[in-house]
Short mmCIF file of C-alpha atoms in Angstrom, two decimals:
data_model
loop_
_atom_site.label_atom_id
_atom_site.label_comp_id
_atom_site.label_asym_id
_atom_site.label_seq_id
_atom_site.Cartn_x
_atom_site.Cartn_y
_atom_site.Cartn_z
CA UNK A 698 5.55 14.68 0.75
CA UNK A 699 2.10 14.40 -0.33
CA UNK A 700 0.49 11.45 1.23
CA UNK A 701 -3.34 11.56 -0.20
CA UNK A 702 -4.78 8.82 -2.75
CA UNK A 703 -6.78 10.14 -5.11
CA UNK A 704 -9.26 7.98 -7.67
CA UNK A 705 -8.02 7.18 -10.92
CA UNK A 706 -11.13 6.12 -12.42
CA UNK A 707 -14.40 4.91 -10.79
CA UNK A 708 -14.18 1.14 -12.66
CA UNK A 709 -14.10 -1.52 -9.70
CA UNK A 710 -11.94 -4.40 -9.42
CA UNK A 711 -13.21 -7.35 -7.98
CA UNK A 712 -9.37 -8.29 -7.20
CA UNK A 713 -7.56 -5.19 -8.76
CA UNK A 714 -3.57 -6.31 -9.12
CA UNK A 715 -0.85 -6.11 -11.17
CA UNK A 716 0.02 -2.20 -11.75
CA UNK A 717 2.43 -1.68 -14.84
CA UNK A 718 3.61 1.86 -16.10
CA UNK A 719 4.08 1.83 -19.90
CA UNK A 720 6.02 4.67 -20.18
CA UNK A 721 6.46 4.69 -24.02
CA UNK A 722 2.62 4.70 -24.07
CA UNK A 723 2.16 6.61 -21.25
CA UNK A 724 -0.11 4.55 -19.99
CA UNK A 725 -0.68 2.55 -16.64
CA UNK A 726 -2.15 -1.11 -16.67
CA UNK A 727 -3.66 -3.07 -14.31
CA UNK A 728 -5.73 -6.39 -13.87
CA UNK A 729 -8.58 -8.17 -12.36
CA UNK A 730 -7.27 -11.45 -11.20
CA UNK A 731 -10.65 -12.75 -11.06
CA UNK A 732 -12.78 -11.52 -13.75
CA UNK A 733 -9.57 -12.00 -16.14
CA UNK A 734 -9.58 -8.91 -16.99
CA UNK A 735 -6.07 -6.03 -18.40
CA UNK A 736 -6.61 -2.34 -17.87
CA UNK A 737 -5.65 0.38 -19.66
CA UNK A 738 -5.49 4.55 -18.38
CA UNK A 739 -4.06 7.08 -19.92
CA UNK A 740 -3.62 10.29 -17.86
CA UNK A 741 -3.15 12.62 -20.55
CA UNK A 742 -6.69 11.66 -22.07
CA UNK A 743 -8.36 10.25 -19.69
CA UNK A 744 -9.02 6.82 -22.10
CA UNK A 745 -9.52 4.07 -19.96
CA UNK A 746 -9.78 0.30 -22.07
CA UNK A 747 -10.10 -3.25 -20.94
CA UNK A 748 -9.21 -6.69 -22.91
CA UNK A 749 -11.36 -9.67 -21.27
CA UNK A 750 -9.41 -12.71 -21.72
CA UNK A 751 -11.81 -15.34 -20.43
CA UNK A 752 -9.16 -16.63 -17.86
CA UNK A 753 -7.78 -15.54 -14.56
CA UNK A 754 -4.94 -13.57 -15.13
CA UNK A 755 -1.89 -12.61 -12.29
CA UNK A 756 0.92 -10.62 -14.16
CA UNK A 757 1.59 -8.90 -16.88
CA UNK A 758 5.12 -7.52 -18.40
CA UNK A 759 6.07 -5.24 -21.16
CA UNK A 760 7.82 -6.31 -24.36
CA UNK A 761 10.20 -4.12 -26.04
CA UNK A 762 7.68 -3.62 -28.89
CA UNK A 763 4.97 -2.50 -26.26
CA UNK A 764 3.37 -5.83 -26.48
CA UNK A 765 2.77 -8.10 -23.12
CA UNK A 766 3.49 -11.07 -21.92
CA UNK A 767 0.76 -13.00 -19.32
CA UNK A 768 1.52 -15.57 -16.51
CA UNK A 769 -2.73 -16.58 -16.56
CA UNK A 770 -4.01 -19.27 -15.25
CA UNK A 771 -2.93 -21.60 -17.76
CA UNK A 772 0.65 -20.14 -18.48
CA UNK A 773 2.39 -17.98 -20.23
CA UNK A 774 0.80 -16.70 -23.48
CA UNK A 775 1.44 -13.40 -25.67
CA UNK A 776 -1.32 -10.57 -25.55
CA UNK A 777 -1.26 -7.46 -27.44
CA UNK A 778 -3.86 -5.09 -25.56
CA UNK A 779 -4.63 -2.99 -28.74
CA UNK A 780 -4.74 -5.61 -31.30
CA UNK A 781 -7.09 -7.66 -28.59
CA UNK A 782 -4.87 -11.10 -28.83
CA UNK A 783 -3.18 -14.01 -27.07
CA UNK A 784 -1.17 -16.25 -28.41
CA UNK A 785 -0.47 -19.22 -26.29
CA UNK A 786 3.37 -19.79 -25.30
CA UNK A 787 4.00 -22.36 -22.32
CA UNK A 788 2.51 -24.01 -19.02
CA UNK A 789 4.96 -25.36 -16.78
CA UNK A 790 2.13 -26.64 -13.99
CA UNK A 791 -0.53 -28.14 -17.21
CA UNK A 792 -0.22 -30.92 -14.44
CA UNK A 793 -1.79 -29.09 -11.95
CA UNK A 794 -4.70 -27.83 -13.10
CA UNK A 795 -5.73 -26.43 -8.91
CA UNK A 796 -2.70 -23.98 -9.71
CA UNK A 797 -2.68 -20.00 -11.37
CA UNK A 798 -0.15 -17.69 -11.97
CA UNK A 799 -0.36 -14.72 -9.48
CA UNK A 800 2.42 -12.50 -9.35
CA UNK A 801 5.64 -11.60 -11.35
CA UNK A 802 7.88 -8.96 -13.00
CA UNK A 803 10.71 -9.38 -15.59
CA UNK A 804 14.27 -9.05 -13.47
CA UNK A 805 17.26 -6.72 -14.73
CA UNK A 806 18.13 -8.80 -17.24
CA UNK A 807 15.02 -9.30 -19.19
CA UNK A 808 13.84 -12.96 -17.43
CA UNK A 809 9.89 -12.97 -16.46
CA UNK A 810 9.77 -13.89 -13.13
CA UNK A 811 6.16 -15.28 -12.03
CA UNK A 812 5.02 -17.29 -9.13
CA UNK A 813 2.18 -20.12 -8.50
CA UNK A 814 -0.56 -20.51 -5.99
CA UNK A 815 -3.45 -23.00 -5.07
CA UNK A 816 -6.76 -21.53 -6.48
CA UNK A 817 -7.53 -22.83 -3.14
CA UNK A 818 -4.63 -21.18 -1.33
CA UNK A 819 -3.37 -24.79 -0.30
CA UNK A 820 -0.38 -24.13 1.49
CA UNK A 821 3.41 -24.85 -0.04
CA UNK A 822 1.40 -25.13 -3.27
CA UNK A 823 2.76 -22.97 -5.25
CA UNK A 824 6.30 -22.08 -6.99
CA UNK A 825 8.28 -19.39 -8.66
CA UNK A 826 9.27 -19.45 -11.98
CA UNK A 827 11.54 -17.77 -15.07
CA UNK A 828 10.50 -18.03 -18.58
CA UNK A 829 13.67 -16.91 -20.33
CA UNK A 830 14.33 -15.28 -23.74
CA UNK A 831 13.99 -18.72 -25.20
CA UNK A 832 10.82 -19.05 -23.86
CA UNK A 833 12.47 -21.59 -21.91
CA UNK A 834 10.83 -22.18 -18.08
CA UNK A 835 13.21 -22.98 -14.93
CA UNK A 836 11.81 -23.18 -11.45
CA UNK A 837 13.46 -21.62 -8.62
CA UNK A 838 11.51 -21.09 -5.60
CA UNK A 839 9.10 -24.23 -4.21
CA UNK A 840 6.72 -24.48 -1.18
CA UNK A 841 4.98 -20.54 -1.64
CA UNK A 842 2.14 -20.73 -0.52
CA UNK A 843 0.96 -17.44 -2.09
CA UNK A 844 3.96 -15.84 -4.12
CA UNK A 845 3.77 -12.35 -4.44
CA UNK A 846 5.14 -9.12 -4.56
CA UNK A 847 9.06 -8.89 -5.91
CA UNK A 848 11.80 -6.19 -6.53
CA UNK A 849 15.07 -6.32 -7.25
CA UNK A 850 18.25 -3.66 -5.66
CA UNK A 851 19.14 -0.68 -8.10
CA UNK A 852 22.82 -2.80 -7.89
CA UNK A 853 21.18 -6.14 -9.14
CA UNK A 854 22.84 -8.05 -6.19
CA UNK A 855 19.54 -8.59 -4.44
CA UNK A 856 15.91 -10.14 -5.31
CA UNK A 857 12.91 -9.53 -2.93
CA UNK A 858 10.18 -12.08 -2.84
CA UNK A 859 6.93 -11.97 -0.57
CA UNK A 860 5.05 -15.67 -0.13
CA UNK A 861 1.66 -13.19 1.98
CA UNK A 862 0.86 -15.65 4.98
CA UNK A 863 4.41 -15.84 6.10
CA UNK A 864 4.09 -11.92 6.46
CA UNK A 865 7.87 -11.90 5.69
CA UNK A 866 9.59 -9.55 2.64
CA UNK A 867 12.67 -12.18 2.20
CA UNK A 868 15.35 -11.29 0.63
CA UNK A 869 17.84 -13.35 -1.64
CA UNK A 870 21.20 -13.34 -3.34
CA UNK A 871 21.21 -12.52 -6.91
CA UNK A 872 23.30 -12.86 -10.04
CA UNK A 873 21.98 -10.99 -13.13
CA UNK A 874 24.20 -12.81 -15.91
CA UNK A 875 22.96 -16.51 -14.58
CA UNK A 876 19.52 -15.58 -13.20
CA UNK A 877 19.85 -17.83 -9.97
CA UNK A 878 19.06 -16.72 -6.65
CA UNK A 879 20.74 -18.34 -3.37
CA UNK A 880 21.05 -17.25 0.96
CA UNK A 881 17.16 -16.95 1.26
CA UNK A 882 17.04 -14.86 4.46
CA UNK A 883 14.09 -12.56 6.03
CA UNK A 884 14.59 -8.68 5.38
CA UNK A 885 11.82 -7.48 7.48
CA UNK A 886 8.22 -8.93 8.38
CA UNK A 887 4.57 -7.16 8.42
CA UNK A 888 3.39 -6.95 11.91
CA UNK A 889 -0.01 -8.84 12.12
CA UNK A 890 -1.73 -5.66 13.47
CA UNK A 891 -1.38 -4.42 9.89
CA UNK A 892 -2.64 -7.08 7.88
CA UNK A 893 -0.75 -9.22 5.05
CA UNK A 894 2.00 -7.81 2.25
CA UNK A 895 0.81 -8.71 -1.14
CA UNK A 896 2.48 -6.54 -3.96
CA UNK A 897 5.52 -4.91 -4.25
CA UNK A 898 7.65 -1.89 -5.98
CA UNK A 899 11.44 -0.43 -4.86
CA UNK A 900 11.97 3.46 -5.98
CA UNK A 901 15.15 5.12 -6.43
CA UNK A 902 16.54 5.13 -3.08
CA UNK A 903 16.43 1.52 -2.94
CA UNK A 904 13.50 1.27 -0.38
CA UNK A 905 10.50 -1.02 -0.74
CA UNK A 906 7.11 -0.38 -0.77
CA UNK A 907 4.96 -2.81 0.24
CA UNK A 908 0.59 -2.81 -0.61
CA UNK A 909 -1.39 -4.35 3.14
CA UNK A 910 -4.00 -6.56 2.33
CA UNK A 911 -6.10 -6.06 5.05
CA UNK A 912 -4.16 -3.52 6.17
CA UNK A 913 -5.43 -0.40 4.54
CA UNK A 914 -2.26 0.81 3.92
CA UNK A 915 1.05 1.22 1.42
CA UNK A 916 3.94 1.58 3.99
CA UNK A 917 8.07 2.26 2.42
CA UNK A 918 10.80 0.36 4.50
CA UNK A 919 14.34 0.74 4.48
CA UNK A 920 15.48 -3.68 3.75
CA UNK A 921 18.68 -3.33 5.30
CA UNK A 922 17.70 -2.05 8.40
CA UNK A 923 14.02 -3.24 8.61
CA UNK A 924 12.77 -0.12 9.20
CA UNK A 925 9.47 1.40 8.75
CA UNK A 926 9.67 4.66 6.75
CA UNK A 927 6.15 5.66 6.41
CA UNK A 928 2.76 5.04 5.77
CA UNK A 929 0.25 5.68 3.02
CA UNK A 930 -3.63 5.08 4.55
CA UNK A 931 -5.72 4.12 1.52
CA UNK A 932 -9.39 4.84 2.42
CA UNK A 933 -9.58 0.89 1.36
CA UNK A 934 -9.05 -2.15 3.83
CA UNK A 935 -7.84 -4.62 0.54
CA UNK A 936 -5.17 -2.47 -0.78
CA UNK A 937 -3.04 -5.41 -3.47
CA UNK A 938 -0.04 -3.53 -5.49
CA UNK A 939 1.79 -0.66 -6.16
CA UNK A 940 3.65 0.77 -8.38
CA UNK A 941 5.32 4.10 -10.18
CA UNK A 942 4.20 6.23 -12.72
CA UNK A 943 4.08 8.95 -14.72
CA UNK A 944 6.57 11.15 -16.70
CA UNK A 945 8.87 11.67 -13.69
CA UNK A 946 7.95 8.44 -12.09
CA UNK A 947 6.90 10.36 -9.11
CA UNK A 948 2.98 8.99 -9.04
CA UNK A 949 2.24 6.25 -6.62
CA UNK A 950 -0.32 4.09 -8.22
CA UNK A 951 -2.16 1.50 -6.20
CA UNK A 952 -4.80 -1.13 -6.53
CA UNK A 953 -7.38 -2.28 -4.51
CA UNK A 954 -10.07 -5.13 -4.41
CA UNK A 955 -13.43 -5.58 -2.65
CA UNK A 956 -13.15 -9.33 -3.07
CA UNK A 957 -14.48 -11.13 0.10
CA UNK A 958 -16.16 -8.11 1.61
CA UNK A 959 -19.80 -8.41 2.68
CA UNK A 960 -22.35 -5.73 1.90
CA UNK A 961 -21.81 -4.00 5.00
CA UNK A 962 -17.71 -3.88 4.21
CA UNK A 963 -19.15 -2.63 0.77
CA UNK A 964 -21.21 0.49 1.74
CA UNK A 965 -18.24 1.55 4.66
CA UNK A 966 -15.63 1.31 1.62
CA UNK A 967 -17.68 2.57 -1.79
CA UNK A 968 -14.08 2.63 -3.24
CA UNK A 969 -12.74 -0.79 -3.26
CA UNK A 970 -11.42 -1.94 -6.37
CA UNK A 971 -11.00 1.40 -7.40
CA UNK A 972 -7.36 1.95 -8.94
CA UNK A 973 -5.91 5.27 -6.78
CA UNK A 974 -2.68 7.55 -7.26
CA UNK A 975 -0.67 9.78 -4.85
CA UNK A 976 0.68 12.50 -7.24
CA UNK A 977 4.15 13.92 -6.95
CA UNK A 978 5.25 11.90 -4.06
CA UNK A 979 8.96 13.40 -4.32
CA UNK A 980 10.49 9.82 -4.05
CA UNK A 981 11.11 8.47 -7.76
CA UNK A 982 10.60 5.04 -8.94
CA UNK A 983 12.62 2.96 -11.67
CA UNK A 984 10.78 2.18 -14.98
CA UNK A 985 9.36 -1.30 -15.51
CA UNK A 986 12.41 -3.68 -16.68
CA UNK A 987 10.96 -5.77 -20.26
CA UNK A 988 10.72 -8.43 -21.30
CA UNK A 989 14.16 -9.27 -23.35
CA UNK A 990 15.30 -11.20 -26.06
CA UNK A 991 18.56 -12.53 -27.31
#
C-alpha cells in the first residue's frame, strides 16, 4: 500500500478543510475556513480556481446539478463555483452571532448534515444540524464543543460524529428514512500522544479514517473493534480532513493548515496548508452522497 503524500498544488491554506470529490467534474474541492475561501483542482489539467466569498466558510456539499450548498458562517446559502454565486437560504443560529458552521456532509439519504462551534471555541457551544430537502432545519446534536468530522456505515445503520477536544469518534444509531440518530456511544478515542481528530472519511471496507490535528498524521481504524489499522505521516503537524478521490476512488486527499504556527513552526513545515494526495492507496472510498430533493 503506498503510504507517501505527495503535493497537490503549492497554494497554502491558512485553515485548509473541507475535501469534496466531484466526480462528475472530476474535480476535488476544498476550503479555507478562515480566509472564506472554495477550491477547485482538476487532475487531468492541472486547473486549479478559487471563489472568495467574503465569509468564513466550514462545509460544502454537492447538488445533483453540480452546484453546492455552504454551511458559512451565517448559514446555509447556495453557491455555484463556476458561475461565482451565493444565494442566501437559511440561518438557524442568526441569534448567535459568536457561532460558524464548521463541518458537515449530506447523509445517505440526501439531508446536509452540518455542525456549530464558538468562533471562540467556547465549550458546549455549538450544535449539529440537518437542512432537509425542504430547506427545512432540525437540530439534533447540542453541547459540541467543536463538531467535526462524520461518516456514515456502507449499511446506513450507523452515523459517526467527532466533537475534537473530547478526542472521541462516537458513534450513533441511525435510521435513513426518518433522519434521527439515537444510543450515542464512544467507538474509539485518539490517544493524546497523537494530537486531536478533526475530519473524517469511511472507504469501502467500512473503516474510518480519521485527519490528527496536531498529530501529523491520517490513521484508518476498524469502529467495531477500536482498532488502529495504520498510519499515514503527513510531513505537516496540522493535518484537518480527508477524503477520496479520483476515477477509482483510490486517491487519499488531505488538507492541512498552518494556522497558529509561529515562524519557526513555519520554516520546519514549508508545506502547511498545502492540499496533499496518496495515489493508488488500494483501499477504495464511496463517492460523496448529494444533496437531494423531493
Amino acid at each position: 500500500m503506498n503510504l507517501n503524500p505527495e503535493i497537490v498544488t503549492p497554494h497554502r491554506s491558512l485553515l485548509g478543510e473541507g475535501p469534496v470529490w466531484d466526480e462528475i467534474n472530476n474535480r476535488i474541492l476544498w476550503l479555507d475556513i478562515l480566509k472564506g475561501e472554495i477550491h477547485q483542482y482538476h487532475p487531468d489539467t492541472e486547473a486549479f480556481g478559487t471563489m472568495k466569498l467574503g465569509k468564513m466558510v466550514g462545509c460544502v456539499v454537492l447538488q445533483a446539478n453540480g452546484c453546492l450548498i455552504a454551511a458559512l458562517e451565517d448559514g446555509f446559502a447556495f453557491v455555484d463555483i463556476d458561475a461565482q454565486t451565493m444565494e442566501h437560504i437559511t440561518h438557524p443560529e442568526s441569534h448567535i452571532p459568536d457561532n460558524r458552521f464548521n463541518d458537515g456532509k449530506c447523509d445517505p439519504a440526501g439531508r446536509f448534515w452540518a455542525g456549530t462551534m464558538s468562533k471562540q471555541e467556547v465549550p458546549d457551544a455549538g450544535s449539529l444540524y440537518v437542512l432537509d430537502a425542504n430547506y427545512h432545519v432540525k437540530g439534533e446534536v447540542t453541547d459540541l464543543t467543536i463538531s467535526n468530522g462524520m461518516a456514515w456505515s456502507a449499511d446506513s445503520k450507523t452515523y459517526y460524529l467527532i466533537d475534537t477536544p473530547t478526542r472521541c469518534i462516537d458513534a450513533f444509531d441511525y435510521d435513513l428514512e426518518s433522519g434521527s440518530i439515537a444510543n450515542r456511544r464512544t467507538a474509539f478515542a485518539i490517544p493524546e500522544s497523537e494530537g486531536l481528530p478533526d475530519g473524517m472519511t469511511i472507504d469501502a471496507e467500512g473503516m474510518l479514517w480519521v485527519a490528527h490535528y496536531s498529530g501529523w498524521q491520517v490513521s484508518r481504524w476498524n469502529p467495531d473493534t477500536g482498532q488502529k489499522l495504520l498510519s499515514i505521516p503527513v510531513p505537516v503537524e496540522n493535518v484537518t480532513c480527508c477524503t477520496f478521490g479520483g476515477k477509482d476512488l483510490t486517491d487519499l486527499y488531505i488538507t492541512t493548515a498552518f494556522k497558529g504556527l509561529s515562524d519557526e513552526q513555519i520554516k520546519k513545515q514549508p508545506l502547511a496548508g498545502c492540499l496533499f494526495v496518496v495515489k493508488n492507496i488500494r483501499v477504495k472510498g464511496l463517492p460523496p452522497n448529494r444533496f437531494k430533493l423531493y
